[in-house]
Amino acid sequence: MTNSKKAGPVRPGGTIGILGGGQLGRMIALAAANYGLKVHVYAPDADSPAFDVAAAKTVAPYEDPQALAAFADSVDVVTYEFENIPHATAEILAQHATLHPNPRALLTTQDRLAEKRFVNGLGIPTAPFQAVDTAEDLADALDALGRPAVLKTRRFGYDGKGQRMIRDGDDAAALLAEFGGAPCILEGFVPFEREISVVAARGTDGAFAAYDPCANEHADHILALTRVPAPGLARATSDAAIAIAKKIAEALDYVGVLAVELFEVAGPAGAARLVVNEIAPRVHNSGHWTIEGATTSQFAQSVRAVCGWPLGDASRVGGLDVEMRNLIGDTVDDWPKILAEPGAHLHLYGKGDARPGRKMGHVTRLIRRRDS
Amino acid sequence: MTNSKKAGPVRPGGTIGILGGGQLGRMIALAAANYGLKVHVYAPDADSPAFDVAAAKTVAPYEDPQALAAFADSVDVVTYEFENIPHATAEILAQHATLHPNPRALLTTQDRLAEKRFVNGLGIPTAPFQAVDTAEDLADALDALGRPAVLKTRRFGYDGKGQRMIRDGDDAAALLAEFGGAPCILEGFVPFEREISVVAARGTDGAFAAYDPCANEHADHILALTRVPAPGLARATSDAAIAIAKKIAEALDYVGVLAVELFEVAGPAGAARLVVNEIAPRVHNSGHWTIEGATTSQFAQSVRAVCGWPLGDASRVGGLDVEMRNLIGDTVDDWPKILAEPGAHLHLYGKGDARPGRKMGHVTRLIRRRDS
């Protein structure tokens, strides 16, 4: 199709193409600029926050083959800040440029069914699940998995969108109908104690570097608070979580930053306590603490990985504990108070309208160890 | 002239105008973006590194009144990354927008004669000096100050440009002639042991925050290495250096980040050891270590100050020592080695051509205390 694909590491002065113009793309762009790289952001919305810090931008739909090809031809490598990229889009990008993470990682992680089959195939547990396309499928799945169970669309879900708990007495078929015929999956309920996540990176040389696993608390299905290290997390469980992330990254021949969300369930310390919930093939909200809390931020790490550079040190700065709190909707109005708080690191994403549930920014606090 | 000047703090979503498009403007822009602010960069060179991370840009000469007025009208506050701004330019900007630091700070610090008179007027020592406009002035000045002495142009000097040492036997008049009639100053030689600098900030509320004084080493008149804390700097001398910076900032009713370069001479600890060399009314190369080394970077602090926000915590992260080394000219070719060094923080400025003496980037290392 084209022979403009570049081989070898991207050099300073080169350009990273980023598909998606939200806060994740914006923070990748800031990290890239710090390394003397240019960024070209591709997003359909002219108001995208990442455009404000990009040397070049393309405002076009994700389904525009000409715009995608021109974008990919103009950059040294393409990456993305979200996983809901149409298959055809990924194909075009990969034909015209090096795409990191690769299309297989994207196809696997953007579909809950494919993702769970892939994870189970590695011998790693997930919630029990069944594919659901029809009311009949759903009835069968509920018979097999019992109630409560969680019905989810296979694709396009985030922050609790596209999922419904089915409890005793609920009209399951009616809940399914609300998804308008979208392919679904039913997941058996996992009685987890909490969610942890591993944010990690894999380089083009196969090197792997994980941040310390963190504990995540949600409000209204949206991440509210990340704490690292995860309080009281046993060393064996932490090691097992990182080993799971590594196994997943290697199996996908992954290049870039990924996040693996895991449920921690009752049981002995180690892998037995862990169930994979979800894989995100990108920088992740639960990794925002790394900007100040780790020697190399997840955004800098992502740039290093996709440019074919050596991965950076993922250890925590000064061994300090870190807390990251999201600023959702109008909680962002607290910005003057946070600015005045000694040691609080405020991040705002440059979004105009503080709608309920919208991620407007976050605040990171480095703290002395709780247990000392 | 206009009533578009805005009062009160700049709100997230607002725009900072930056005059100058070099690496300092670029790093201010990155810090502004982190706070959800937009940046509009004004610079004459279409290749300016700061343009790559700016939401808006104006490519125009610094002497274009229409472009300056339109620029200033389009932003919430104007700041600058260099002090060699023509008087008329500062006047136009200040008529159309809030200009931080103020025009008086600019006029005082862009002229070595005005700066030294101002500093002495505060009771703070500088090198002895005399104004030199003619060969006769120079002969008088050399009689008064002796040799060696340093002849400098009053304006537009940086990185050793516009200055010449006059030693015994040198043809002073010939050296003066090389400056082509530019107004000059002769400075008596100060037998200093080393150069230290204080990078500090003052807010619109009069709050003042200084970083720990650092020790600077130069090569070919260009900053090569900054170490903080300055090794072996006595507490009394450190306190005196910060007090000098505070006195200067207050006397100028300064808002923003400034740097005060001081010579440390032989003598008892305290103010007696200190001679002010130069004031920079802006973020400064000797403050680059603050990006990773301090809780609030000098660039974030600059944004806070000019936006009318509370100043941030200027303390060093985890009490670690920090070293910042400039990457000058082709030393930037070491970038792959630095990327591979655990814990080394590489910064590149996105400049194309690694000419000799050009500041291409820097590298910061956080280190455990030498004296422990």
Coordinates of N, CA, C and O in Angstrom, one line a residue, chain A residues 153-299:
Chain A
T153 N -22.3 -5.1 27.3 CA -22.0 -5.1 25.9 C -20.6 -5.6 25.7 O -19.7 -5.3 26.5
R154 N -20.4 -6.3 24.6 CA -19.0 -6.8 24.4 C -18.0 -5.6 24.1 O -16.9 -5.7 24.4
R155 N -18.6 -4.6 23.5 CA -17.7 -3.5 23.1 C -18.2 -2.2 23.6 O -19.3 -2.0 24.0
F156 N -17.3 -1.1 23.5 CA -17.7 0.3 23.8 C -18.1 0.6 25.2 O -18.7 1.6 25.5
G157 N -17.8 -0.3 26.1 CA -18.2 0.0 27.5 C -17.0 0.7 28.2 O -15.9 0.4 28.0
Y158 N -17.3 1.7 29.1 CA -16.3 2.3 30.0 C -17.1 3.0 31.1 O -18.2 3.4 30.9
D159 N -16.4 3.2 32.2 CA -17.0 3.9 33.3 C -18.4 3.5 33.6 O -19.3 4.3 33.9
G160 N -18.7 2.1 33.5 CA -20.0 1.6 33.9 C -21.0 1.7 32.8 O -22.1 1.2 32.9
K161 N -20.7 2.4 31.7 CA -21.6 2.4 30.6 C -21.6 1.1 29.9 O -20.6 0.4 29.8
G162 N -22.8 0.7 29.4 CA -22.9 -0.6 28.7 C -22.9 -1.8 29.7 O -22.5 -2.9 29.3
Q163 N -23.3 -1.6 30.9 CA -23.4 -2.8 31.8 C -24.5 -2.6 32.8 O -24.9 -1.5 33.2
R164 N -25.1 -3.8 33.1 CA -26.3 -3.8 34.1 C -26.2 -5.1 35.0 O -25.9 -6.2 34.5
M165 N -26.4 -4.9 36.2 CA -26.4 -6.0 37.1 C -27.8 -6.7 37.0 O -28.8 -6.0 36.9
I166 N -27.8 -8.0 36.9 CA -29.1 -8.7 36.9 C -29.3 -9.4 38.2 O -28.5 -10.3 38.5
R167 N -30.3 -9.0 39.0 CA -30.5 -9.6 40.3 C -31.7 -10.5 40.3 O -32.5 -10.5 39.3
D168 N -32.0 -11.2 41.4 CA -33.2 -12.0 41.5 C -34.4 -11.1 41.2 O -34.5 -10.0 41.8
G169 N -35.3 -11.6 40.4 CA -36.5 -10.9 40.1 C -36.4 -9.9 39.0 O -37.4 -9.4 38.5
D170 N -35.2 -9.5 38.5 CA -35.1 -8.6 37.4 C -35.6 -9.2 36.1 O -35.4 -10.5 35.9
D171 N -36.1 -8.4 35.2 CA -36.6 -8.9 33.9 C -35.4 -8.9 33.0 O -35.1 -7.8 32.4
A172 N -34.7 -10.0 32.9 CA -33.4 -10.0 32.2 C -33.5 -9.7 30.8 O -32.8 -8.9 30.2
A173 N -34.6 -10.2 30.1 CA -34.8 -9.9 28.7 C -35.0 -8.5 28.4 O -34.5 -7.9 27.4
A174 N -35.7 -7.8 29.3 CA -35.9 -6.3 29.2 C -34.6 -5.6 29.3 O -34.4 -4.6 28.6
L175 N -33.7 -6.0 30.2 CA -32.4 -5.3 30.4 C -31.6 -5.5 29.1 O -31.0 -4.6 28.6
L176 N -31.6 -6.7 28.6 CA -30.9 -7.0 27.3 C -31.4 -6.1 26.2 O -30.6 -5.6 25.4
A177 N -32.7 -6.0 26.2 CA -33.3 -5.2 25.1 C -32.8 -3.7 25.1 O -32.7 -3.1 24.1
E178 N -32.5 -3.3 26.3 CA -32.0 -1.9 26.4 C -30.7 -1.6 25.6 O -30.4 -0.5 25.3
F179 N -30.0 -2.7 25.4 CA -28.7 -2.6 24.7 C -29.0 -2.7 23.2 O -28.0 -2.7 22.4
G180 N -30.2 -2.8 22.8 CA -30.6 -2.6 21.4 C -30.0 -3.6 20.4 O -29.6 -3.3 19.3
G181 N -29.8 -4.9 20.9 CA -29.3 -5.9 20.0 C -27.7 -5.9 19.9 O -27.2 -6.7 19.1
A182 N -27.0 -5.1 20.7 CA -25.6 -5.2 20.7 C -25.1 -6.5 21.2 O -25.7 -7.0 22.2
P183 N -24.1 -7.1 20.6 CA -23.5 -8.4 21.2 C -23.1 -8.2 22.6 O -22.5 -7.2 22.9
C184 N -23.5 -9.1 23.5 CA -23.3 -9.0 24.9 C -22.5 -10.1 25.5 O -22.3 -11.2 24.8
I185 N -22.2 -10.0 26.7 CA -21.6 -11.1 27.5 C -22.2 -11.0 28.9 O -22.5 -10.0 29.4
L186 N -22.5 -12.2 29.4 CA -22.9 -12.3 30.8 C -21.8 -12.8 31.7 O -21.1 -13.8 31.4
E187 N -21.5 -12.0 32.7 CA -20.4 -12.4 33.6 C -20.9 -12.8 34.9 O -21.7 -12.0 35.5
G188 N -20.5 -13.9 35.4 CA -20.9 -14.3 36.8 C -20.3 -13.4 37.8 O -19.2 -12.8 37.6
F189 N -21.1 -13.2 38.8 CA -20.7 -12.2 39.8 C -19.4 -12.7 40.6 O -19.4 -13.9 41.0
V190 N -18.4 -11.9 40.8 CA -17.2 -12.2 41.5 C -17.3 -11.5 42.9 O -17.3 -10.3 42.9
P191 N -17.3 -12.2 44.0 CA -17.4 -11.6 45.3 C -16.0 -11.0 45.7 O -15.4 -11.5 46.6
F192 N -15.6 -10.0 45.0 CA -14.3 -9.5 45.2 C -14.2 -8.5 46.4 O -15.2 -7.9 46.8
E193 N -13.0 -8.5 47.0 CA -12.8 -7.6 48.1 C -12.5 -6.2 47.7 O -12.8 -5.2 48.3
R194 N -11.7 -6.1 46.6 CA -11.4 -4.8 46.0 C -10.8 -5.0 44.6 O -10.5 -6.1 44.2
E195 N -10.7 -3.8 43.9 CA -10.0 -3.9 42.6 C -8.6 -3.3 42.8 O -8.4 -2.3 43.4
I196 N -7.7 -4.0 42.2 CA -6.3 -3.5 42.1 C -6.0 -3.4 40.6 O -6.7 -4.0 39.7
S197 N -5.0 -2.7 40.2 CA -4.6 -2.7 38.8 C -3.1 -2.7 38.7 O -2.4 -2.2 39.6
V198 N -2.6 -3.2 37.7 CA -1.2 -3.2 37.3 C -1.0 -2.4 36.1 O -1.6 -2.7 35.0
V199 N -0.3 -1.3 36.1 CA 0.1 -0.5 34.9 C 1.5 -0.9 34.6 O 2.4 -0.9 35.5
A200 N 1.8 -1.3 33.4 CA 3.1 -1.8 33.0 C 3.4 -1.5 31.6 O 2.5 -0.9 30.9
A201 N 4.6 -1.7 31.2 CA 5.0 -1.4 29.8 C 5.9 -2.5 29.3 O 6.6 -3.2 30.0
R202 N 5.8 -2.7 28.0 CA 6.7 -3.6 27.3 C 7.3 -2.8 26.1 O 6.6 -2.1 25.4
G203 N 8.6 -3.0 26.0 CA 9.3 -2.3 24.9 C 9.5 -3.1 23.6 O 9.2 -4.3 23.6
T204 N 10.0 -2.5 22.6 CA 10.2 -3.3 21.3 C 11.3 -4.3 21.5 O 11.3 -5.3 20.7
D205 N 12.1 -4.2 22.5 CA 13.2 -5.2 22.8 C 12.7 -6.3 23.7 O 13.4 -7.1 24.2
G206 N 11.4 -6.3 24.1 CA 10.8 -7.3 24.9 C 11.0 -7.0 26.4 O 10.5 -7.8 27.3
A207 N 11.7 -5.9 26.7 CA 11.8 -5.5 28.2 C 10.4 -5.2 28.7 O 9.5 -4.7 28.1
F208 N 10.3 -5.5 30.0 CA 9.0 -5.3 30.7 C 9.2 -4.6 32.0 O 10.2 -4.9 32.7
A209 N 8.4 -3.6 32.3 CA 8.6 -2.8 33.5 C 7.2 -2.5 34.1 O 6.3 -2.0 33.4
A210 N 6.9 -2.9 35.3 CA 5.6 -2.7 35.9 C 5.7 -1.7 37.1 O 6.7 -1.7 37.8
Y211 N 4.7 -0.8 37.2 CA 4.6 0.0 38.4 C 4.1 -0.9 39.5 O 3.5 -1.9 39.3
D212 N 4.2 -0.4 40.7 CA 3.6 -1.1 41.9 C 2.1 -1.2 41.7 O 1.5 -0.2 41.3
P213 N 1.5 -2.4 41.9 CA 0.1 -2.5 41.8 C -0.6 -1.4 42.8 O -0.1 -1.2 43.8
C214 N -1.7 -0.9 42.3 CA -2.4 0.1 43.1 C -3.8 -0.4 43.4 O -4.4 -1.3 42.7
A215 N -4.4 0.1 44.4 CA -5.8 -0.2 44.8 C -6.7 0.9 44.3 O -6.4 2.1 44.5
N216 N -7.8 0.6 43.7 CA -8.7 1.5 43.1 C -10.1 1.5 43.7 O -10.7 0.4 44.0
E217 N -10.6 2.7 44.0 CA -12.0 2.8 44.6 C -12.8 3.6 43.6 O -12.3 4.6 43.0
H218 N -14.0 3.2 43.3 CA -14.9 3.8 42.4 C -16.1 4.5 43.0 O -16.5 4.1 44.1
A219 N -16.6 5.4 42.4 CA -17.9 6.0 42.8 C -18.7 6.2 41.5 O -18.2 6.7 40.5
D220 N -20.0 5.7 41.6 CA -20.8 5.7 40.4 C -20.1 5.0 39.2 O -20.2 5.6 38.0
H221 N -19.4 4.0 39.4 CA -18.7 3.2 38.3 C -17.5 4.0 37.7 O -16.9 3.5 36.7
I222 N -17.1 5.1 38.3 CA -16.0 5.8 37.8 C -14.9 5.8 38.8 O -15.1 6.0 40.0
L223 N -13.6 5.6 38.3 CA -12.5 5.6 39.3 C -12.5 6.9 40.1 O -12.6 8.0 39.5
A224 N -12.4 6.8 41.4 CA -12.4 8.0 42.2 C -11.1 8.2 42.9 O -10.5 9.3 43.0
L225 N -10.5 7.0 43.3 CA -9.2 7.1 44.1 C -8.3 6.0 43.8 O -8.8 4.8 43.8
T226 N -7.1 6.2 43.6 CA -6.1 5.2 43.4 C -5.0 5.4 44.5 O -4.6 6.5 44.8
R227 N -4.7 4.3 45.2 CA -3.6 4.3 46.2 C -2.6 3.3 45.9 O -2.8 2.2 45.5
V228 N -1.3 3.8 46.0 CA -0.2 2.9 45.7 C 0.9 3.1 46.8 O 1.1 4.3 47.1
P229 N 1.5 2.1 47.3 CA 1.1 0.7 47.1 C -0.3 0.4 47.6 O -0.8 1.1 48.4
A230 N -0.9 -0.6 47.0 CA -2.3 -1.0 47.5 C -2.1 -1.4 49.0 O -1.4 -2.3 49.3
P231 N -2.9 -0.7 49.8 CA -2.7 -0.9 51.3 C -2.8 -2.4 51.7 O -3.9 -3.0 51.3
G232 N -1.9 -2.9 52.3 CA -2.0 -4.3 52.9 C -1.8 -5.4 51.8 O -2.0 -6.5 52.1
L233 N -1.5 -5.0 50.6 CA -1.4 -6.0 49.6 C -0.2 -6.9 49.9 O 0.9 -6.4 50.0
A234 N -0.4 -8.2 50.0 CA 0.7 -9.2 50.3 C 1.7 -9.2 49.1 O 1.3 -9.0 47.9
R235 N 2.9 -9.3 49.4 CA 4.0 -9.3 48.4 C 3.7 -10.4 47.4 O 3.9 -10.2 46.2
A236 N 3.3 -11.6 47.8 CA 3.1 -12.7 46.9 C 2.0 -12.3 45.9 O 2.0 -12.7 44.7
T237 N 1.0 -11.6 46.4 CA -0.2 -11.3 45.5 C 0.3 -10.2 44.6 O -0.1 -10.2 43.4
S238 N 1.0 -9.2 45.1 CA 1.6 -8.2 44.2 C 2.4 -8.8 43.1 O 2.3 -8.4 41.9
D239 N 3.3 -9.7 43.5 CA 4.2 -10.3 42.5 C 3.3 -11.1 41.5 O 3.6 -11.1 40.3
A240 N 2.3 -11.8 42.0 CA 1.5 -12.6 41.0 C 0.7 -11.6 40.1 O 0.5 -12.0 38.9
A241 N 0.3 -10.5 40.6 CA -0.4 -9.6 39.7 C 0.5 -9.1 38.6 O 0.1 -9.0 37.4
I242 N 1.7 -8.7 38.9 CA 2.7 -8.3 37.9 C 3.0 -9.4 37.0 O 3.1 -9.1 35.7
A243 N 3.1 -10.6 37.5 CA 3.4 -11.7 36.6 C 2.3 -11.9 35.6 O 2.5 -12.3 34.4
I244 N 1.0 -11.7 36.0 CA -0.1 -11.8 35.1 C 0.0 -10.8 34.0 O -0.2 -11.1 32.8
A245 N 0.3 -9.5 34.4 CA 0.4 -8.5 33.4 C 1.5 -8.8 32.4 O 1.4 -8.6 31.2
K246 N 2.6 -9.4 32.9 CA 3.7 -9.7 32.0 C 3.3 -10.8 31.0 O 3.7 -10.7 29.8
K247 N 2.6 -11.8 31.5 CA 2.2 -12.9 30.7 C 1.3 -12.4 29.6 O 1.4 -12.8 28.4
I248 N 0.4 -11.5 29.9 CA -0.5 -10.9 28.9 C 0.2 -10.1 27.9 O 0.0 -10.3 26.7
A249 N 1.1 -9.3 28.4 CA 1.9 -8.4 27.5 C 2.7 -9.3 26.5 O 2.8 -9.0 25.3
E250 N 3.3 -10.3 27.0 CA 4.2 -11.2 26.1 C 3.3 -11.9 25.1 O 3.7 -12.1 24.0
A251 N 2.2 -12.4 25.6 CA 1.3 -13.2 24.7 C 0.8 -12.3 23.5 O 0.5 -12.8 22.5
L252 N 0.6 -11.0 23.8 CA 0.1 -10.1 22.7 C 1.3 -9.5 21.9 O 1.0 -8.7 21.0
D253 N 2.5 -9.9 22.3 CA 3.7 -9.2 21.7 C 3.5 -7.7 21.7 O 3.7 -7.0 20.8
Y254 N 3.1 -7.3 22.9 CA 2.7 -6.0 23.2 C 3.9 -5.0 23.2 O 4.9 -5.2 23.8
V255 N 3.6 -3.8 22.6 CA 4.6 -2.7 22.8 C 3.8 -1.4 23.2 O 2.9 -1.0 22.5
G256 N 4.1 -0.9 24.4 CA 3.4 0.2 24.9 C 3.1 0.0 26.4 O 3.6 -0.9 27.0
V257 N 2.2 0.9 26.9 CA 1.8 0.8 28.3 C 0.4 0.1 28.2 O -0.4 0.4 27.4
L258 N 0.2 -0.8 29.2 CA -1.1 -1.4 29.3 C -1.5 -1.4 30.8 O -0.6 -1.3 31.7
A259 N -2.8 -1.6 31.1 CA -3.2 -1.7 32.4 C -4.1 -3.0 32.5 O -4.9 -3.3 31.6
V260 N -3.8 -3.7 33.6 CA -4.6 -4.9 33.9 C -5.4 -4.7 35.2 O -4.8 -4.5 36.2
E261 N -6.7 -4.6 35.1 CA -7.5 -4.5 36.3 C -7.8 -5.9 36.8 O -8.2 -6.8 36.0
L262 N -7.6 -6.1 38.1 CA -7.8 -7.4 38.7 C -8.7 -7.2 39.9 O -8.7 -6.2 40.6
F263 N -9.6 -8.3 40.1 CA -10.3 -8.4 41.4 C -9.5 -9.1 42.4 O -8.9 -10.2 42.0
E264 N -9.4 -8.6 43.6 CA -8.8 -9.4 44.6 C -9.9 -10.1 45.4 O -10.7 -9.4 46.0
V265 N -9.8 -11.4 45.5 CA -10.9 -12.2 46.2 C -10.3 -12.8 47.4 O -9.1 -12.8 47.6
A266 N -11.2 -13.3 48.2 CA -10.7 -14.0 49.5 C -9.9 -15.2 49.1 O -10.2 -15.9 48.1
G267 N -8.9 -15.5 49.9 CA -8.0 -16.6 49.6 C -6.6 -16.4 50.1 O -6.3 -15.3 50.6
P268 N -5.8 -17.4 49.9 CA -4.4 -17.2 50.4 C -3.6 -16.2 49.5 O -4.0 -16.0 48.3
A269 N -2.6 -15.6 50.0 CA -1.8 -14.7 49.2 C -1.3 -15.3 48.0 O -1.0 -16.5 48.0
G270 N -1.2 -14.5 46.9 CA -0.6 -15.1 45.7 C -1.7 -15.0 44.5 O -2.7 -14.4 44.6
A271 N -1.4 -15.8 43.5 CA -2.2 -15.8 42.3 C -3.6 -16.2 42.6 O -4.6 -15.8 41.9
A272 N -3.8 -17.1 43.6 CA -5.2 -17.6 43.9 C -6.1 -16.5 44.3 O -7.3 -16.6 44.2
R273 N -5.6 -15.3 44.7 CA -6.5 -14.2 45.1 C -6.9 -13.4 43.9 O -7.7 -12.4 44.0
L274 N -6.4 -13.7 42.7 CA -6.6 -12.7 41.6 C -7.4 -13.2 40.4 O -7.3 -14.3 39.9
V275 N -8.3 -12.3 40.0 CA -9.2 -12.6 38.8 C -9.0 -11.4 37.9 O -9.2 -10.2 38.3
V276 N -8.7 -11.6 36.6 CA -8.6 -10.5 35.7 C -10.0 -9.9 35.4 O -10.8 -10.7 34.9
N277 N -10.1 -8.7 35.5 CA -11.4 -8.0 35.2 C -11.3 -7.5 33.8 O -12.2 -7.7 32.9
E278 N -10.3 -6.7 33.5 CA -10.3 -6.0 32.2 C -8.8 -5.6 31.8 O -8.0 -5.4 32.7
I279 N -8.5 -5.6 30.6 CA -7.2 -5.1 30.1 C -7.5 -3.8 29.3 O -8.3 -3.8 28.4
A280 N -6.7 -2.8 29.6 CA -6.7 -1.6 28.8 C -5.4 -1.5 28.0 O -4.4 -1.4 28.6
P281 N -5.5 -1.4 26.7 CA -4.2 -1.4 25.9 C -3.7 0.0 25.7 O -3.5 0.5 24.6
R282 N -3.5 0.7 26.8 CA -3.1 2.1 26.8 C -2.8 2.6 28.2 O -2.9 1.8 29.1
V283 N -2.3 3.8 28.2 CA -2.1 4.4 29.5 C -3.5 4.5 30.2 O -4.5 4.4 29.5
H284 N -3.5 4.5 31.5 CA -4.7 4.3 32.3 C -4.9 5.2 33.4 O -3.9 5.7 34.0
N285 N -6.1 5.5 33.7 CA -6.4 6.5 34.8 C -5.8 6.1 36.1 O -5.3 6.9 36.9
S286 N -5.7 4.8 36.4 CA -5.1 4.3 37.7 C -3.5 4.5 37.6 O -2.9 4.2 38.6
G287 N -3.0 5.0 36.5 CA -1.6 5.2 36.4 C -1.2 6.7 36.5 O 0.0 7.0 36.4
H288 N -2.2 7.5 36.7 CA -1.9 9.0 36.7 C -0.9 9.4 37.8 O -0.2 10.4 37.8
W289 N -1.0 8.6 38.9 CA -0.1 8.9 40.0 C 1.4 8.9 39.7 O 2.2 9.4 40.4
T290 N 1.7 8.2 38.6 CA 3.1 8.0 38.2 C 3.7 9.4 37.7 O 5.0 9.4 37.6
I291 N 2.9 10.4 37.4 CA 3.5 11.6 36.9 C 4.5 12.2 37.9 O 5.6 12.5 37.6
E292 N 4.0 12.3 39.2 CA 4.9 12.7 40.2 C 5.5 11.6 41.1 O 6.5 11.7 41.7
G293 N 4.7 10.5 41.1 CA 5.0 9.4 42.1 C 6.1 8.4 41.6 O 6.6 7.7 42.4
A294 N 6.3 8.3 40.3 CA 7.3 7.4 39.8 C 8.4 8.1 39.1 O 8.2 9.2 38.6
T295 N 9.6 7.4 39.0 CA 10.7 8.1 38.3 C 10.4 8.3 36.8 O 10.7 9.4 36.3
T296 N 9.7 7.4 36.2 CA 9.2 7.6 34.8 C 7.7 7.6 34.8 O 7.1 6.6 35.3
S297 N 7.0 8.5 34.3 CA 5.6 8.5 34.3 C 5.1 7.5 33.3 O 5.8 7.1 32.4
Q298 N 3.8 7.1 33.5 CA 3.3 6.1 32.5 C 3.2 6.8 31.1 O 3.3 6.1 30.1
F299 N 3.1 8.1 31.0 CA 3.1 8.8 29.7 C 4.5 8.8 29.1 O 4.6 8.5 27.9

